[in-house]
mmCIF file with all atom_site columns, C-alpha atoms in Angstrom:
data_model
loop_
_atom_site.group_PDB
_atom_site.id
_atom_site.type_symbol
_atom_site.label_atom_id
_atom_site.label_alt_id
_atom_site.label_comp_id
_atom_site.label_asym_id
_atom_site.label_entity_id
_atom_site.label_seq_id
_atom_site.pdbx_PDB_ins_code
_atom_site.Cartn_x
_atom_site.Cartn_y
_atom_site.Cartn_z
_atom_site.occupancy
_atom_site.B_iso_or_equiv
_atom_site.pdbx_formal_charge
_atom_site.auth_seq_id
_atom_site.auth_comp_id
_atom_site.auth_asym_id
_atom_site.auth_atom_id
_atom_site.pdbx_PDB_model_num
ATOM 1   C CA . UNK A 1 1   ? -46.068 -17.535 66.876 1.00 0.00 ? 1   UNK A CA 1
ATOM 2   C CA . UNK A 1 2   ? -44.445 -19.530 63.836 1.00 0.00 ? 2   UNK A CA 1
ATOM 3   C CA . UNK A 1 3   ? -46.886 -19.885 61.159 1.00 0.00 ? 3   UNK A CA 1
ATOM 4   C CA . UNK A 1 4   ? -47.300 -21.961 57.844 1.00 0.00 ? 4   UNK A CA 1
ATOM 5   C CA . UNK A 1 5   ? -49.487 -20.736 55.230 1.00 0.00 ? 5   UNK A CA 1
ATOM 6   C CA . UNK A 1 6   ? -50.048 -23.463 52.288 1.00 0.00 ? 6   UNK A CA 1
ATOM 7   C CA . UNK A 1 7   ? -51.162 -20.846 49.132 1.00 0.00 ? 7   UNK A CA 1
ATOM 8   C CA . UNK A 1 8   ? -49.857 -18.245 47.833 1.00 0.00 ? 8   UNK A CA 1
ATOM 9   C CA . UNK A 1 9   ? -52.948 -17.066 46.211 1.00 0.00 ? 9   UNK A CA 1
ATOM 10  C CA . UNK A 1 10  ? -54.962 -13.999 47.014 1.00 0.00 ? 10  UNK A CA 1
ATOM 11  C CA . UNK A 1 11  ? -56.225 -15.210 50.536 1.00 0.00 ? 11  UNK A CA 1
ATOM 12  C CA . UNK A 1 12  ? -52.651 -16.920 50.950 1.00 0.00 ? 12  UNK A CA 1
ATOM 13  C CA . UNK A 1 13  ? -50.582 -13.802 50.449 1.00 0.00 ? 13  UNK A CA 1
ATOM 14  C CA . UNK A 1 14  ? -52.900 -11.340 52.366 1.00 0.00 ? 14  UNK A CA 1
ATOM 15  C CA . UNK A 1 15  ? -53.293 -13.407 55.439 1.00 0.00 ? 15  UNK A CA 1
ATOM 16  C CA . UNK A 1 16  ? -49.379 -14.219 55.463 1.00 0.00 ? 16  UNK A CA 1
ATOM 17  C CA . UNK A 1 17  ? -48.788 -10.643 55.161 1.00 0.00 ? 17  UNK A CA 1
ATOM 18  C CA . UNK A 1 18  ? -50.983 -9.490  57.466 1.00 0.00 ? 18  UNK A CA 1
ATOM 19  C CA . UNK A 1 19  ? -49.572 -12.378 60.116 1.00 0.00 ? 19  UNK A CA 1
ATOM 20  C CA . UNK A 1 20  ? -46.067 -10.870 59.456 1.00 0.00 ? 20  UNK A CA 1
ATOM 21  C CA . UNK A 1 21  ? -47.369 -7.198  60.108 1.00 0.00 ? 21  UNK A CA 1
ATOM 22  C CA . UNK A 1 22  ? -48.177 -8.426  63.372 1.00 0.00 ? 22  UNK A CA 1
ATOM 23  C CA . UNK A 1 23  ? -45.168 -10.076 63.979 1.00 0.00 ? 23  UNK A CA 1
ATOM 24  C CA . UNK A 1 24  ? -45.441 -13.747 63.952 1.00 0.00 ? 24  UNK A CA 1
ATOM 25  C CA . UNK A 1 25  ? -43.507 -15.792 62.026 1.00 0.00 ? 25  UNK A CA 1
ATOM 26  C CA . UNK A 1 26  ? -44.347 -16.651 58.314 1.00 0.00 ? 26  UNK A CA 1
ATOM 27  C CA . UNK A 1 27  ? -43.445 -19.602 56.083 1.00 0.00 ? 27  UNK A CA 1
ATOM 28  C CA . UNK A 1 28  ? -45.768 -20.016 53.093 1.00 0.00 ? 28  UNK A CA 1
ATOM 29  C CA . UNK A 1 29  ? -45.516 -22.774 50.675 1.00 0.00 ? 29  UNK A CA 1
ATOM 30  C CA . UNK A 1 30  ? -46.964 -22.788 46.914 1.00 0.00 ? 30  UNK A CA 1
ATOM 31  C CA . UNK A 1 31  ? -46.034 -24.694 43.795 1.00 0.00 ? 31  UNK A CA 1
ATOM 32  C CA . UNK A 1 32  ? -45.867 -22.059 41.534 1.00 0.00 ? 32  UNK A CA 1
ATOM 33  C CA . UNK A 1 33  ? -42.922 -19.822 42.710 1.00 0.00 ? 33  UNK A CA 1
ATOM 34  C CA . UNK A 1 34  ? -44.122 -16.989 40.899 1.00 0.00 ? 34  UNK A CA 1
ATOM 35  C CA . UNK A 1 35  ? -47.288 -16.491 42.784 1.00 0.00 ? 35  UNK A CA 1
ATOM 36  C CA . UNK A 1 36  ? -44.825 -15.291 45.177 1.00 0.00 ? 36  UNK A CA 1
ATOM 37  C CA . UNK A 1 37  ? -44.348 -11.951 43.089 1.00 0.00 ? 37  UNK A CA 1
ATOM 38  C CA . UNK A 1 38  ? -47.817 -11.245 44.957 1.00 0.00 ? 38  UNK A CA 1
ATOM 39  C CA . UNK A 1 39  ? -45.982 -11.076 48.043 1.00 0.00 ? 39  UNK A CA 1
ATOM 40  C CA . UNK A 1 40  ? -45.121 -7.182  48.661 1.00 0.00 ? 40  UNK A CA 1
ATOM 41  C CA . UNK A 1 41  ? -41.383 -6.208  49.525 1.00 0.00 ? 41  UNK A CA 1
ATOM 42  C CA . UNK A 1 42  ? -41.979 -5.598  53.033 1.00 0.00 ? 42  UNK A CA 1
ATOM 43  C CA . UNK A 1 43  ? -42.752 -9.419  53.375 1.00 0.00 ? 43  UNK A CA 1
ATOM 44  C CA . UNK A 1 44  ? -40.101 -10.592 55.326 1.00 0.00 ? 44  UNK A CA 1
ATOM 45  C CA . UNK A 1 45  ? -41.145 -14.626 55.981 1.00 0.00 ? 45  UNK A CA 1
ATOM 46  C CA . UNK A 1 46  ? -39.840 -17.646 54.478 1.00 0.00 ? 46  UNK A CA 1
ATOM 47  C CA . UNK A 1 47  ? -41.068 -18.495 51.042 1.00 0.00 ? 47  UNK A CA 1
ATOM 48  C CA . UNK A 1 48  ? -40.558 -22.578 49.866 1.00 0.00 ? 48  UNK A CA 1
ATOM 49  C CA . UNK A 1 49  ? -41.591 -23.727 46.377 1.00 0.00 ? 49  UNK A CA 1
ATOM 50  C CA . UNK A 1 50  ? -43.217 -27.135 46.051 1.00 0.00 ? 50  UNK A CA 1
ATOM 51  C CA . UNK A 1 51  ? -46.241 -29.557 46.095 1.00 0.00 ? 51  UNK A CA 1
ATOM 52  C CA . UNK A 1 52  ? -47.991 -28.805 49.727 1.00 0.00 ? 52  UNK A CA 1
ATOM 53  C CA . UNK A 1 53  ? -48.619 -32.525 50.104 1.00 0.00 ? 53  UNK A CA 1
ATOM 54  C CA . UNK A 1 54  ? -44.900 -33.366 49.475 1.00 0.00 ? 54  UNK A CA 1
ATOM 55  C CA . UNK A 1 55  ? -43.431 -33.943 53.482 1.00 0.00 ? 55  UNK A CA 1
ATOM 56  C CA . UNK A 1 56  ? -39.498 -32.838 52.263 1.00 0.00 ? 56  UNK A CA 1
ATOM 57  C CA . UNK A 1 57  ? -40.850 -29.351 51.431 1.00 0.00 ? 57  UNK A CA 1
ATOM 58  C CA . UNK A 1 58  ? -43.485 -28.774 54.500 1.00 0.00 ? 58  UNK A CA 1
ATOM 59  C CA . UNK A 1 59  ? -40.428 -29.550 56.341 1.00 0.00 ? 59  UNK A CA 1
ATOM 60  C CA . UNK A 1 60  ? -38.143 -27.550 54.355 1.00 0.00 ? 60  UNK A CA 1
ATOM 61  C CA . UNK A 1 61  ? -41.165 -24.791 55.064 1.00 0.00 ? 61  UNK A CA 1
ATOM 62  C CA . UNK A 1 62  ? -40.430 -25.692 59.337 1.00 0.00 ? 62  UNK A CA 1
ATOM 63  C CA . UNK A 1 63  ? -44.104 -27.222 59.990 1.00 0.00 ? 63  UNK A CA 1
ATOM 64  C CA . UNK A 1 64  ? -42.109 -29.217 62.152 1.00 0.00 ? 64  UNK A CA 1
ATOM 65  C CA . UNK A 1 65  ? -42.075 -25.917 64.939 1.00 0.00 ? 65  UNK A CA 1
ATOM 66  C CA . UNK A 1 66  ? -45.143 -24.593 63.900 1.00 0.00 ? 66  UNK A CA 1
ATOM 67  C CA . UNK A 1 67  ? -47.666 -23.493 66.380 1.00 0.00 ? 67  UNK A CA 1
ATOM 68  C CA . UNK A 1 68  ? -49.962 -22.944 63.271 1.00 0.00 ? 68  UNK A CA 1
ATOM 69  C CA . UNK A 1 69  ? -51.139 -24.170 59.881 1.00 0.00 ? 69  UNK A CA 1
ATOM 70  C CA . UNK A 1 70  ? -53.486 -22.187 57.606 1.00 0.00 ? 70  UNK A CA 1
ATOM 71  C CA . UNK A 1 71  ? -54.112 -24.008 54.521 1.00 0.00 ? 71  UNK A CA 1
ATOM 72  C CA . UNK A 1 72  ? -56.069 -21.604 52.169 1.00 0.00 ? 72  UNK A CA 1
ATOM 73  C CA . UNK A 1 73  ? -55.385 -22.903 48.410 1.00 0.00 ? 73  UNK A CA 1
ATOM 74  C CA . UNK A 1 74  ? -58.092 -22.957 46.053 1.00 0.00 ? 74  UNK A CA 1
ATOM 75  C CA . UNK A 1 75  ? -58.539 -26.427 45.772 1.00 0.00 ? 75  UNK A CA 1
ATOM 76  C CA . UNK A 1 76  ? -60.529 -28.337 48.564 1.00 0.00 ? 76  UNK A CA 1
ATOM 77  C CA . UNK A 1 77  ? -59.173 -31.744 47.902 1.00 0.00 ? 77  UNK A CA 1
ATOM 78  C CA . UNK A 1 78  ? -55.729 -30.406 48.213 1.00 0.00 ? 78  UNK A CA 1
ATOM 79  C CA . UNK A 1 79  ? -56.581 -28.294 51.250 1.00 0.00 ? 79  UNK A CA 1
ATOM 80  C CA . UNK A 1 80  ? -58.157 -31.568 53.235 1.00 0.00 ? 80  UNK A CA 1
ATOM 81  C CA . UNK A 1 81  ? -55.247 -33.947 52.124 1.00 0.00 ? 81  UNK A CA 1
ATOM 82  C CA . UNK A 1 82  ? -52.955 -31.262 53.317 1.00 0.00 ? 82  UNK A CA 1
ATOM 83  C CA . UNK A 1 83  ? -54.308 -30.476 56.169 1.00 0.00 ? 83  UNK A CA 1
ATOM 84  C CA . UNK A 1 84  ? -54.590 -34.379 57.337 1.00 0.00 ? 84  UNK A CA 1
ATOM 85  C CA . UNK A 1 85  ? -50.509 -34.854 56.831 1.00 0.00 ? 85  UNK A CA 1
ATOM 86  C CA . UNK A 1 86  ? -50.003 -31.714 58.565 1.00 0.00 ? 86  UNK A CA 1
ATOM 87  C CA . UNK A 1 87  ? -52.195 -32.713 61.595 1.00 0.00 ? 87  UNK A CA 1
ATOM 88  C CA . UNK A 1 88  ? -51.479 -36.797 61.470 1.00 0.00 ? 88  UNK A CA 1
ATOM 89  C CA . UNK A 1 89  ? -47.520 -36.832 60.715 1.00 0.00 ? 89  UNK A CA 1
ATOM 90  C CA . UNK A 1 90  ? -46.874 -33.402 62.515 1.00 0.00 ? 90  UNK A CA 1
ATOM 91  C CA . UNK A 1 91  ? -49.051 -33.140 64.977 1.00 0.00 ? 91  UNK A CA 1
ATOM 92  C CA . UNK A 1 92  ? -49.700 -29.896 64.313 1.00 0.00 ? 92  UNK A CA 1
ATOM 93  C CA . UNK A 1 93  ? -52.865 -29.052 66.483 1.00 0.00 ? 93  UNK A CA 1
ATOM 94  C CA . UNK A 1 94  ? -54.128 -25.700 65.208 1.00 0.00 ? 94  UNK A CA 1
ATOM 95  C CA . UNK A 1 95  ? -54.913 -25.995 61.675 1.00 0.00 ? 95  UNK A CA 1
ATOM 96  C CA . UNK A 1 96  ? -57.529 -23.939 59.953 1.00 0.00 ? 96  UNK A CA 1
ATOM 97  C CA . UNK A 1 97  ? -58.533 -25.343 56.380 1.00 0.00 ? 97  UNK A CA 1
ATOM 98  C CA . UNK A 1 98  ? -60.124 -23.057 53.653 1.00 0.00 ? 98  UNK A CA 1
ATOM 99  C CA . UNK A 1 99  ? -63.325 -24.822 51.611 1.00 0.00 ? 99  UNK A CA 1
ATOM 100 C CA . UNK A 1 100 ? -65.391 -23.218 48.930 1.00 0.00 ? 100 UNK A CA 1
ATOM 101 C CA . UNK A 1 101 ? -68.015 -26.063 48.710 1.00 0.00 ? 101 UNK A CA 1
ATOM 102 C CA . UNK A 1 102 ? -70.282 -25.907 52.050 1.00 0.00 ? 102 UNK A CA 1
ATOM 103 C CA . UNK A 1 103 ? -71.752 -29.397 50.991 1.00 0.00 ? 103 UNK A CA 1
ATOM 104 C CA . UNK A 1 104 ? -67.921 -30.726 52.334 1.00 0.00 ? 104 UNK A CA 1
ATOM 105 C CA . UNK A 1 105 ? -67.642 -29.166 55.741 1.00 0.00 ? 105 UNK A CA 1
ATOM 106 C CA . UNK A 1 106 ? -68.840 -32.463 57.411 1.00 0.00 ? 106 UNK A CA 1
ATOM 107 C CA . UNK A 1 107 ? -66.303 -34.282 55.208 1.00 0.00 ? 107 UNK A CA 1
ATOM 108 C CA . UNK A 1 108 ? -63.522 -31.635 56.789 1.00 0.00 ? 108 UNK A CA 1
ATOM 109 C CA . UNK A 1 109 ? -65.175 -31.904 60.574 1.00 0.00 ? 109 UNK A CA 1
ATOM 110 C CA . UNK A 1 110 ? -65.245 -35.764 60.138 1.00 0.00 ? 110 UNK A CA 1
ATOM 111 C CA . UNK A 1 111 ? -61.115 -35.487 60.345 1.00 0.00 ? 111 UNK A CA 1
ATOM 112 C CA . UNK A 1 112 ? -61.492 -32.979 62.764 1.00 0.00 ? 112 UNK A CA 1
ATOM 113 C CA . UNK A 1 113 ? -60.241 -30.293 60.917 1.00 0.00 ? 113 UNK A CA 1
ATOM 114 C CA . UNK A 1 114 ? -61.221 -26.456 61.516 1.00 0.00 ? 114 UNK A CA 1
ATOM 115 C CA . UNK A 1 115 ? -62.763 -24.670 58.280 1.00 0.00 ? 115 UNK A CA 1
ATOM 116 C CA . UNK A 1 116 ? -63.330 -21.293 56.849 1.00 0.00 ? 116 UNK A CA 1
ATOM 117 C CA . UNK A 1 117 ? -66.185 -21.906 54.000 1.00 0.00 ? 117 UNK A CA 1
ATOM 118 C CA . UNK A 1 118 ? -65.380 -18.231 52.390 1.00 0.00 ? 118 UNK A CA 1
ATOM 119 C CA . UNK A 1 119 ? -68.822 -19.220 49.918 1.00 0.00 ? 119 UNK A CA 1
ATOM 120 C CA . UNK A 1 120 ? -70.883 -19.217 52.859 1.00 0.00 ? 120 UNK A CA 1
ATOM 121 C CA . UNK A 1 121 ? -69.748 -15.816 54.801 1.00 0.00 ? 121 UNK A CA 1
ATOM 122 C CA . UNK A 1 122 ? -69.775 -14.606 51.551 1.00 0.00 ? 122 UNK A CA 1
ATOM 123 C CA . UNK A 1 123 ? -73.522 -15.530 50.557 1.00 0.00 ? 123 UNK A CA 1
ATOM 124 C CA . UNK A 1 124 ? -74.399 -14.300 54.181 1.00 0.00 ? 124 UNK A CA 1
ATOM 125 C CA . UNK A 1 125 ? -72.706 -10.781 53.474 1.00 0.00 ? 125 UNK A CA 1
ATOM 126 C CA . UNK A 1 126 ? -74.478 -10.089 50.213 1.00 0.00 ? 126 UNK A CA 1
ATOM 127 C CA . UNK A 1 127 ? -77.855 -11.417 51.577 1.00 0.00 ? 127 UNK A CA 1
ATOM 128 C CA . UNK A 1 128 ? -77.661 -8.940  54.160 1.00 0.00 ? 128 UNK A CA 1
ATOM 129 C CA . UNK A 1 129 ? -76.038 -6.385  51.849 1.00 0.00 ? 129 UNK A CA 1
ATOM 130 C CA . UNK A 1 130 ? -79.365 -6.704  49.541 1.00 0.00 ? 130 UNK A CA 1
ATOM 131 C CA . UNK A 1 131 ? -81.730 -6.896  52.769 1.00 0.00 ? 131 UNK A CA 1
ATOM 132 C CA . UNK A 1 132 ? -80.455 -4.321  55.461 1.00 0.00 ? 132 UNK A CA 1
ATOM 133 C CA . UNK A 1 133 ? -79.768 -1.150  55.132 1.00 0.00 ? 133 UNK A CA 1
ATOM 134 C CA . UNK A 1 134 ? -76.670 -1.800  57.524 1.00 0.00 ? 134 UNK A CA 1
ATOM 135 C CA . UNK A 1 135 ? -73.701 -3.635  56.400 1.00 0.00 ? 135 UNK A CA 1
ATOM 136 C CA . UNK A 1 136 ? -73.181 -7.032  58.992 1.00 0.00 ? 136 UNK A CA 1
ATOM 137 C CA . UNK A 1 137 ? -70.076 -7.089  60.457 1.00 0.00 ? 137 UNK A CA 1
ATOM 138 C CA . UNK A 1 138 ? -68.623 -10.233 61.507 1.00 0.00 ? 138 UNK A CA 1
ATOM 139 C CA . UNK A 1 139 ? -65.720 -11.537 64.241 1.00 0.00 ? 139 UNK A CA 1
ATOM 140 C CA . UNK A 1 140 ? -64.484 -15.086 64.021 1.00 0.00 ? 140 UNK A CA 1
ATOM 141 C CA . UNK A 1 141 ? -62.598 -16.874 66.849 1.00 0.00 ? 141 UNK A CA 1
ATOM 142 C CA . UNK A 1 142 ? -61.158 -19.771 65.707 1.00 0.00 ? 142 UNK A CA 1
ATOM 143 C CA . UNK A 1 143 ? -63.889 -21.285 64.189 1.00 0.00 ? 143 UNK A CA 1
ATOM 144 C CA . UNK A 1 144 ? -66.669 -19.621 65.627 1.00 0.00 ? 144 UNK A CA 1
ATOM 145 C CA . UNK A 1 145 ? -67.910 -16.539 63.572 1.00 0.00 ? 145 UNK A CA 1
ATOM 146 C CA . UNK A 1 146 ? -70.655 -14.619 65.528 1.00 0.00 ? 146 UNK A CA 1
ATOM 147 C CA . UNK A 1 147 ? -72.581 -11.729 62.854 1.00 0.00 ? 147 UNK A CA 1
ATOM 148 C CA . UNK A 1 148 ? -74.073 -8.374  63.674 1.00 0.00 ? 148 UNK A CA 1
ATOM 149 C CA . UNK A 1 149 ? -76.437 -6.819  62.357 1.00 0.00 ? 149 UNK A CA 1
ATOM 150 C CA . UNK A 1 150 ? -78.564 -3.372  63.097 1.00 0.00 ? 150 UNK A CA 1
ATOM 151 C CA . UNK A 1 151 ? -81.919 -2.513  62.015 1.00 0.00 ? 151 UNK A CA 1
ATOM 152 C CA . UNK A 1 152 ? -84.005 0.533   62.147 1.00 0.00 ? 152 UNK A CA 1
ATOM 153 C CA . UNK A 1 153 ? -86.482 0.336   64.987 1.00 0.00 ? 153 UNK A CA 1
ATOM 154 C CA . UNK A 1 154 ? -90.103 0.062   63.063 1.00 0.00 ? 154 UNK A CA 1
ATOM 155 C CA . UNK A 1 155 ? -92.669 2.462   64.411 1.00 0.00 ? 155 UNK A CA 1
ATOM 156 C CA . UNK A 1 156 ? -94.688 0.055   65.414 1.00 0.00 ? 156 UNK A CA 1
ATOM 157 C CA . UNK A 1 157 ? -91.933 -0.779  68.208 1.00 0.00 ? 157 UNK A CA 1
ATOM 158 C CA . UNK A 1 158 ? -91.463 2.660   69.109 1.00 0.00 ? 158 UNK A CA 1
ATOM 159 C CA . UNK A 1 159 ? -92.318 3.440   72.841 1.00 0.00 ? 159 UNK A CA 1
ATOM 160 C CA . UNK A 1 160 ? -91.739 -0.254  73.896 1.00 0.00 ? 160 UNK A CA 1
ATOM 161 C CA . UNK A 1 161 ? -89.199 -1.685  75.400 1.00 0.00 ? 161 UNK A CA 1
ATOM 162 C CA . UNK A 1 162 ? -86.288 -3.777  74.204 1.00 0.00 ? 162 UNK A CA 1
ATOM 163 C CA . UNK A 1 163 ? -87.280 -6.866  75.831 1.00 0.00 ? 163 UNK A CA 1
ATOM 164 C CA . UNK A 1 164 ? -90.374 -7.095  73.735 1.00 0.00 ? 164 UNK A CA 1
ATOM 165 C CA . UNK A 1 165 ? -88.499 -6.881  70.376 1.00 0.00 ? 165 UNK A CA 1
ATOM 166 C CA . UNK A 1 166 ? -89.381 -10.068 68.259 1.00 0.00 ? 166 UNK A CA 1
ATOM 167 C CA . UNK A 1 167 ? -85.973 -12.076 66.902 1.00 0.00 ? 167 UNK A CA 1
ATOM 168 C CA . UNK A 1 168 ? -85.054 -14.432 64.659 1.00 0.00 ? 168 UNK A CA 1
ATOM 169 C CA . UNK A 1 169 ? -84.306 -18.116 65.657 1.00 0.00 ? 169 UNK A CA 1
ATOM 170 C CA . UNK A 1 170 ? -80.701 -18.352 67.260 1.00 0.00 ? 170 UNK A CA 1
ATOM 171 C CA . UNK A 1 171 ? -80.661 -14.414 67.885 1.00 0.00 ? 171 UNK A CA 1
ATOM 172 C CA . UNK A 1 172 ? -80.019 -12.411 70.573 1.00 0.00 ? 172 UNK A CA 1
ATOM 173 C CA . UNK A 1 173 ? -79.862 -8.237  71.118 1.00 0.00 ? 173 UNK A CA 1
ATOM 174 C CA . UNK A 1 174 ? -76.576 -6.890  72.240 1.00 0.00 ? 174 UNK A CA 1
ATOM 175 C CA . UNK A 1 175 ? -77.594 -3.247  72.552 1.00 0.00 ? 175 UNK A CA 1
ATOM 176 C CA . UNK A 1 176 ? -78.730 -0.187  70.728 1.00 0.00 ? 176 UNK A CA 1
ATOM 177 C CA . UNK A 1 177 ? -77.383 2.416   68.686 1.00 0.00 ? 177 UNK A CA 1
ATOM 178 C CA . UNK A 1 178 ? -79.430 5.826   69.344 1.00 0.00 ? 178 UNK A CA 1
ATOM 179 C CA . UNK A 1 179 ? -80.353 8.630   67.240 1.00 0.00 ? 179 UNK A CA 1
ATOM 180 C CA . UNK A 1 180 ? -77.800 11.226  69.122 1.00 0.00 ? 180 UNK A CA 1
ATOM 181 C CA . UNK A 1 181 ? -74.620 8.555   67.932 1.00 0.00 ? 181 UNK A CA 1
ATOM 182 C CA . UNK A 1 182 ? -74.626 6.906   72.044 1.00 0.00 ? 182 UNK A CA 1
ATOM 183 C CA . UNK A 1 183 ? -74.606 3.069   71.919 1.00 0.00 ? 183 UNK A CA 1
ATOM 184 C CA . UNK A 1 184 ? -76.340 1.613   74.937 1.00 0.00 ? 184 UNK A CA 1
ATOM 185 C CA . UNK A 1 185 ? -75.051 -2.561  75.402 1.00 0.00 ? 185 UNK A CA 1
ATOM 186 C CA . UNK A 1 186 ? -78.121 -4.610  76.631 1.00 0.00 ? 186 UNK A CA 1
ATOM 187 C CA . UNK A 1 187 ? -77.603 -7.268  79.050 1.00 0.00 ? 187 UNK A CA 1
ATOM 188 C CA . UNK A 1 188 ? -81.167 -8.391  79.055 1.00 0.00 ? 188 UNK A CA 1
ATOM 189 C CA . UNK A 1 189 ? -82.523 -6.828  82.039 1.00 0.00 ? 189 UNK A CA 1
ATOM 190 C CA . UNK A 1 190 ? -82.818 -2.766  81.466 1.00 0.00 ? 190 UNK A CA 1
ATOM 191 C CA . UNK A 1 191 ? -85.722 -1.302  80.568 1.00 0.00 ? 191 UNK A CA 1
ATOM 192 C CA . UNK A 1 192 ? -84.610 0.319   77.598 1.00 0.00 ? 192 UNK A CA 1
ATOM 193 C CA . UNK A 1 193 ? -87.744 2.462   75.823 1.00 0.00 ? 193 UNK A CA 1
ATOM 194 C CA . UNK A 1 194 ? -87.580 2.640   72.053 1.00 0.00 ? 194 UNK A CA 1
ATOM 195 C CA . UNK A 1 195 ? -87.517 5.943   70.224 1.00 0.00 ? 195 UNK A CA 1
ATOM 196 C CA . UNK A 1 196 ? -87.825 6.305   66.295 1.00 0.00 ? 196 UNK A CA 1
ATOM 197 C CA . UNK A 1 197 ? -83.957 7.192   65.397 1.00 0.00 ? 197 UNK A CA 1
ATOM 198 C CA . UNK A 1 198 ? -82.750 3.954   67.472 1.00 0.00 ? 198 UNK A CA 1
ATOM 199 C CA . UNK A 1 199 ? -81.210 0.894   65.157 1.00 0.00 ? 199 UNK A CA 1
ATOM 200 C CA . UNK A 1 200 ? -80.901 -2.461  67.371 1.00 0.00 ? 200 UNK A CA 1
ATOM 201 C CA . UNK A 1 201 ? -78.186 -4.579  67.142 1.00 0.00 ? 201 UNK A CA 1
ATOM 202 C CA . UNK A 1 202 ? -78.980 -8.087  66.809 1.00 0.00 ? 202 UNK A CA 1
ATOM 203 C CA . UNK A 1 203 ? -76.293 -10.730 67.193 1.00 0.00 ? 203 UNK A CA 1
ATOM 204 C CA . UNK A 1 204 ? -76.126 -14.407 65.669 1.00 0.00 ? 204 UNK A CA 1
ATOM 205 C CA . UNK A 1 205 ? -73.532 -17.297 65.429 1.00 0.00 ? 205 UNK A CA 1
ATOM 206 C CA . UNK A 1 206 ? -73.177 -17.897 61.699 1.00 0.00 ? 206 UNK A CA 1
ATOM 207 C CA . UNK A 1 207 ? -73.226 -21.947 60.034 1.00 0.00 ? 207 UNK A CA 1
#
């Protein structure tokens, strides 16, 4: 897959590196041509210095035969006008925009434009870090990021079943981890009995 990546910053040069470890192909664009110093030397995409909203150098970057756009600079404004040109003069379909201020995510959906708010999976992970005693993981698809999170089975559950476990609004369980390290994956039916080393794993879609 040919990939742009507007940003050379610390998300910019980690996700174009990581897309090049996989093998796609990786053009990233940044004004500042020594941001690409972050770049390490087994980088081995296209690197174009410029303004990201200037056409000449997204086409010198070859948005033209993208299948893909990630535009991941600090600055929201930039990000949305960038990812507008890339989407309305391109027609690049699959672009993912970075924001840091959740308060504009219906701004960016209003243009139809897919978002990563890190300030929001970010508040989510430390809330959890500071409430659970198991980290949340979390797996995004496009730009749907479903959570997981495990808790310790309280002893007043112990002995019932896992279709009586209380859940928070817009959560389902997806299985149990038991005492003896087996997992068991719960479909909704089984009659799976609680005992007092079992964590459940609860699963959510995030905001």
């Amino acid at each position: 897959m040919n990939v742009l990546v507007i940003g050379c910053g610390k998300v910019g040069t980690r996700l174009a590196e990581v897309l090049s470890h996989f093998g796609h192909n990786v053009s990233i664009v940044d004004g500042n041509a020594d941001n690409f110093f972050r770049l390490s030397d087994d980088f081995d995409g296209l690197t174009v210095t410029g303004m990201p909203m200037d056409m000449t150098v997204l086409r010198s970057a070859g948005v033209e035969a993208c299948d893909a756009v990630a535009v991941v600079t600090s600055d929201d404004n930039l990000n949305i006008t960038v990812s507008q040109i890339v989407k309305e003069f391109f027609g690049v379909q699959n672009v993912v925009t970075r924001i840091s201020d959740p308060a504009r995510e219906t701004v960016f959906h209003h243009f139809g434009l897919k978002t990563i708010c890190s300030t929001k999976l970010t508040t989510s992970a430390i809330v959890t870090a500071l409430t659970q005693p198991w980290e949340e993981k979390q797996i995004t698809f496009e730009t749907c990021t479903m959570a997981f999170r495990v808790q310790k089975v309280e002893s007043m559950l112990v002995g019932r079943t896992l279709d009586t476990v209380p859940m928070r609004a817009g959560e389902i369980i997806t299985g149990v981890l038991h005492g003896n390290g087996s997992t068991t994956l719960y479909d909704g039916r089984q009659k799976i009995s609680l005992q007092p080393d079992d964590r459940i794993i609860y699963t959510y879609l995030c905001d």
